[in-house]
Coordinates of C-alpha atoms and ligand atoms in Angstrom, one line a residue:
M1190 CA 11.9 -20.9 1.0
D1191 CA 10.9 -18.0 -1.3
K1192 CA 12.9 -14.5 -0.5
T1193 CA 10.8 -12.2 1.3
L1194 CA 9.7 -9.3 -1.1
I1195 CA 10.3 -5.8 -0.2
F1196 CA 7.4 -3.3 -0.7
A1197 CA 8.2 0.3 -0.3
H1198 CA 5.7 1.9 2.0
R1199 CA 4.1 5.0 0.3
G1200 CA 7.1 4.5 -2.0
A1201 CA 10.6 5.1 -0.4
S1202 CA 8.9 7.5 1.8
A1203 CA 12.2 8.1 3.9
A1204 CA 14.0 9.6 1.2
A1205 CA 11.3 11.4 -0.8
P1206 CA 7.5 12.8 0.0
E1207 CA 5.2 9.9 0.6
N1208 CA 3.0 8.8 -2.4
T1209 CA 4.6 10.7 -4.9
M1210 CA 6.0 9.5 -8.3
I1211 CA 9.6 10.6 -7.2
A1212 CA 9.1 8.3 -4.0
F1213 CA 7.9 5.4 -6.3
Q1214 CA 10.9 5.8 -8.7
K1215 CA 13.4 5.9 -6.0
A1216 CA 11.8 2.6 -4.6
L1217 CA 12.3 1.2 -8.0
E1218 CA 15.7 2.3 -8.2
M1219 CA 16.6 0.9 -4.5
G1220 CA 15.6 -2.6 -5.6
A1221 CA 12.2 -3.0 -4.1
D1222 CA 10.0 -5.6 -5.3
G1223 CA 6.9 -3.9 -4.7
I1224 CA 5.2 -0.5 -3.7
E1225 CA 2.5 0.2 -1.2
L1226 CA 0.1 3.4 -1.8
D1227 CA -2.9 4.9 -0.3
V1228 CA -6.1 6.1 -2.2
Q1229 CA -8.6 8.4 -1.7
L1230 CA -11.3 9.7 -4.2
T1231 CA -11.6 13.2 -5.2
R1232 CA -14.8 15.3 -5.4
D1233 CA -14.9 14.3 -9.1
R1234 CA -14.2 10.8 -8.3
I1235 CA -10.7 10.4 -9.3
P1236 CA -8.6 7.9 -7.4
V1237 CA -5.7 9.8 -6.2
V1238 CA -2.6 8.7 -4.3
I1239 CA -2.5 10.1 -0.7
H1240 CA -2.6 8.8 2.9
D1241 CA -4.8 11.2 4.7
E1242 CA -8.2 12.3 4.1
K1243 CA -7.2 15.8 4.5
I1244 CA -4.4 17.3 2.4
S1245 CA -2.8 19.8 5.1
R1246 CA -0.2 17.4 6.3
T1247 CA 1.4 16.8 3.0
S1248 CA 0.8 19.8 0.8
N1249 CA 0.5 23.6 0.9
G1250 CA -3.2 23.3 1.0
T1251 CA -6.1 22.7 3.2
G1252 CA -9.3 20.9 3.1
W1253 CA -10.6 17.4 2.4
V1254 CA -9.9 15.2 -0.6
K1255 CA -13.6 14.6 -1.2
D1256 CA -14.2 18.2 -1.4
L1257 CA -11.6 19.0 -3.9
T1258 CA -11.6 18.3 -7.8
F1259 CA -8.5 16.6 -9.2
R1260 CA -7.9 19.8 -11.2
E1261 CA -7.6 22.0 -7.8
L1262 CA -5.5 19.3 -6.1
R1263 CA -3.0 19.3 -8.9
T1264 CA -2.4 23.1 -8.6
L1265 CA -1.0 22.2 -5.0
D1266 CA 2.7 21.6 -3.8
F1267 CA 3.0 18.1 -2.3
G1268 CA 6.9 18.0 -1.9
S1269 CA 7.8 21.2 0.0
W1270 CA 6.6 19.9 3.3
F1271 CA 9.2 17.2 3.3
S1272 CA 12.2 19.4 1.9
P1273 CA 12.6 22.2 -0.3
D1274 CA 14.3 20.1 -2.7
F1275 CA 11.0 18.5 -3.7
R1276 CA 9.2 21.9 -4.2
G1277 CA 6.4 21.7 -6.9
T1278 CA 5.9 17.9 -6.6
R1279 CA 2.4 17.0 -7.6
I1280 CA -0.2 14.4 -6.3
P1281 CA -0.5 11.3 -8.6
A1282 CA -3.7 10.0 -9.8
L1283 CA -3.9 6.3 -9.0
E1284 CA -3.7 5.9 -12.7
D1285 CA -0.5 8.0 -13.2
V1286 CA 1.1 5.3 -10.9
L1287 CA -0.3 2.3 -13.0
V1288 CA 0.8 3.8 -16.2
W1289 CA 4.4 4.3 -14.7
A1290 CA 4.4 0.8 -13.3
G1291 CA 3.2 -0.9 -16.4
P1292 CA 6.7 -1.7 -17.7
T1293 CA 8.3 -2.5 -14.4
R1294 CA 8.1 -5.7 -12.6
L1295 CA 6.8 -4.2 -9.4
Q1296 CA 3.9 -5.5 -7.5
I1297 CA 1.6 -2.8 -6.4
N1298 CA -0.3 -3.0 -3.3
I1299 CA -3.0 -0.4 -3.3
E1300 CA -4.5 0.6 0.2
L1301 CA -8.2 1.5 0.1
K1302 CA -8.4 4.5 2.5
N1303 CA -12.1 4.2 2.9
G1304 CA -12.2 3.5 6.6
L1305 CA -13.3 7.2 7.5
V1306 CA -15.2 8.6 4.4
P1307 CA -17.1 5.8 2.8
Y1308 CA -16.5 7.0 -1.1
P1309 CA -19.1 5.2 -2.8
D1310 CA -18.0 3.0 -5.7
M1311 CA -14.2 3.3 -4.8
E1312 CA -14.1 -0.3 -5.2
S1313 CA -15.1 -0.6 -8.9
L1314 CA -13.3 2.6 -9.8
I1315 CA -10.1 1.1 -8.7
L1316 CA -10.9 -2.1 -10.4
E1317 CA -11.9 -0.7 -13.8
L1318 CA -8.4 1.1 -13.7
V1319 CA -6.5 -2.0 -12.7
E1320 CA -8.5 -4.0 -15.6
R1321 CA -7.7 -1.3 -17.7
H1322 CA -4.0 -1.4 -17.4
Q1323 CA -4.0 -5.2 -17.4
L1324 CA -2.4 -5.1 -14.1
R1325 CA -4.5 -7.5 -12.2
D1326 CA -1.6 -10.1 -11.8
R1327 CA 0.6 -7.7 -9.9
V1328 CA -1.9 -5.8 -7.8
I1329 CA -2.8 -6.4 -4.2
L1330 CA -5.9 -4.6 -2.9
S1331 CA -5.7 -3.9 1.0
S1332 CA -7.9 -2.1 3.3
F1333 CA -8.6 -1.8 7.1
N1334 CA -12.3 -1.8 5.6
H1335 CA -13.1 -5.3 5.2
D1336 CA -16.7 -4.5 4.0
S1337 CA -14.9 -3.0 1.1
L1338 CA -12.5 -6.1 0.6
V1339 CA -16.0 -8.3 0.3
R1340 CA -17.4 -5.8 -2.2
I1341 CA -14.2 -6.2 -4.3
K1342 CA -14.4 -9.9 -4.2
Q1343 CA -18.1 -9.7 -5.2
F1344 CA -17.2 -7.4 -8.3
E1345 CA -14.0 -9.3 -9.3
P1346 CA -13.8 -12.8 -7.5
E1347 CA -10.0 -13.3 -9.1
A1348 CA -8.8 -9.7 -7.3
N1349 CA -6.1 -10.4 -5.0
T1350 CA -6.9 -8.9 -1.6
A1351 CA -5.3 -8.5 1.8
V1352 CA -6.7 -7.8 5.2
L1353 CA -5.2 -4.8 7.1
L1354 CA -4.8 -5.7 10.9
M1355 CA -3.7 -3.4 13.6
E1356 CA -4.4 -6.2 16.4
R1357 CA -3.7 -10.0 16.9
L1358 CA -6.7 -12.3 16.0
Y1359 CA -7.3 -15.8 16.9
Q1360 CA -6.4 -18.0 13.6
P1361 CA -6.2 -15.0 11.3
W1362 CA -5.8 -16.9 8.3
D1363 CA -9.2 -18.8 8.8
Y1364 CA -10.8 -15.0 9.0
A1365 CA -8.8 -14.1 5.9
R1366 CA -10.1 -16.9 4.0
S1367 CA -13.6 -16.6 5.2
I1368 CA -13.8 -13.1 3.5
G1369 CA -11.6 -14.3 0.2
A1370 CA -8.8 -12.4 1.0
S1371 CA -5.2 -14.2 0.0
G1372 CA -3.1 -12.0 2.4
I1373 CA -2.8 -10.6 5.8
H1374 CA -0.8 -7.1 6.2
C1375 CA -0.5 -6.8 10.1
Y1376 CA 1.0 -4.1 12.1
W1377 CA 4.6 -6.0 12.6
P1378 CA 4.3 -6.2 16.8
A1379 CA 1.1 -8.0 16.2
C1380 CA 2.5 -11.0 14.3
D1381 CA 5.2 -13.7 15.0
S1382 CA 6.8 -16.4 13.5
E1383 CA 4.3 -18.9 14.4
M1384 CA 1.6 -16.9 12.9
I1385 CA 3.5 -16.3 9.8
R1386 CA 4.1 -20.2 9.5
Q1387 CA 0.5 -21.1 10.0
S1388 CA -1.0 -18.3 8.0
Q1389 CA 1.4 -19.2 5.1
N1390 CA 0.7 -23.0 5.3
N1391 CA -2.9 -22.2 5.0
G1392 CA -2.1 -20.5 1.7
I1393 CA -2.4 -17.0 3.2
A1394 CA 0.6 -14.4 2.6
V1395 CA 1.8 -12.3 5.4
R1396 CA 3.2 -8.9 4.6
P1397 CA 3.9 -6.9 8.0
F1398 CA 4.1 -3.2 8.1
T1399 CA 5.7 -0.9 8.8
V1400 CA 9.3 -2.5 9.3
N1401 CA 11.9 -0.1 9.6
R1402 CA 14.1 -1.6 12.0
K1403 CA 16.8 -3.8 10.8
D1404 CA 16.5 -6.3 13.6
V1405 CA 13.0 -6.8 12.9
M1406 CA 13.5 -7.2 9.1
K1407 CA 15.9 -9.8 9.8
K1408 CA 13.7 -11.8 12.0
L1409 CA 10.6 -11.4 9.7
M1410 CA 12.7 -12.6 6.8
Q1411 CA 14.1 -15.5 8.6
A1412 CA 10.6 -16.3 9.4
G1413 CA 9.9 -16.4 5.7
C1414 CA 7.3 -13.9 5.4
A1415 CA 6.1 -13.2 2.1
A1416 CA 7.0 -9.5 2.2
I1417 CA 7.7 -6.7 4.3
I1418 CA 6.5 -3.1 3.8
T1419 CA 8.8 -0.5 4.8
D1420 CA 9.7 3.2 4.7
H1421 CA 13.5 2.1 3.8
P1422 CA 13.6 -0.4 0.7
Q1423 CA 17.3 0.1 0.4
T1424 CA 18.1 -1.0 4.0
A1425 CA 15.6 -3.8 3.6
F1426 CA 17.6 -4.9 0.5
E1427 CA 20.8 -4.9 2.3
V1428 CA 19.5 -7.2 5.4
R1429 CA 17.9 -9.6 3.0
E1430 CA 21.2 -9.8 1.0
K1431 CA 23.3 -10.1 4.4
H1432 CA 20.8 -12.6 6.1
T1433 CA 18.8 -14.9 3.8
Ligands
LIG1678 O1 -0.6 -0.8 4.2 C1 0.3 -0.9 5.2 C2 0.2 0.6 6.0 O2 0.4 1.5 5.1 C3 -1.0 0.5 6.7 O3 -0.9 1.8 7.6 O4 -1.4 4.3 8.1 O5 0.6 3.4 7.0 O6 -1.6 3.5 5.7 P1 -0.8 3.3 7.0
LIG1679 CA1 -1.1 2.6 3.7

């Protein structure tokens, strides 16, 4: 059985402000195999790395990402909300992360945050960046918006997509396959070892989120899931070393 990979959720987001370059760098240093990040589009259609549609929780600004230009967003502080030690941290463009990740061996899970704001052309803009940086083999594209995952496969049949699920589904591997996805990223209480086993036997990788408890990490790793997505990559690394 392959080792369960460890993906750092929004980077090492318990140790640094989420979805920033410092959080991704820390994830790499902690031994993560991959990073998970969230993407929204600016007014000038630049894919930027931020979880919320609005910027007030994680910056010193206010408003919607969709209404601000990339240049405007870059003047803001995306670190102080987390700790004064990170004052002056800037929002990354998706391209900044792809350039940085290029020389690493990290897998990159890009979550398209287009469930509330529709963001026309988001899929093709992201696919174009992934292609330009030759990262297709290391990128997983996920979304709660499954229409968007279907569009991705229409644009790029080779893309590696994963459905995000908050709830249980009947035979989710069949559903994932029906829309061309090769992974299921499920809220961890909504999956169990049998679902993991059957999905993976059917060729669908299971990567539960957001797994921060040691006992759950151990259980999921022993169930053989392809990856876990966690805010605590270092803890996950220790659990994997000890228990698998
Ligand atoms: O991609 C897994 C997980 O990040 C989905 O939920 O809200 O943390 O983006 P959220
Ligand atoms: Ca996410």
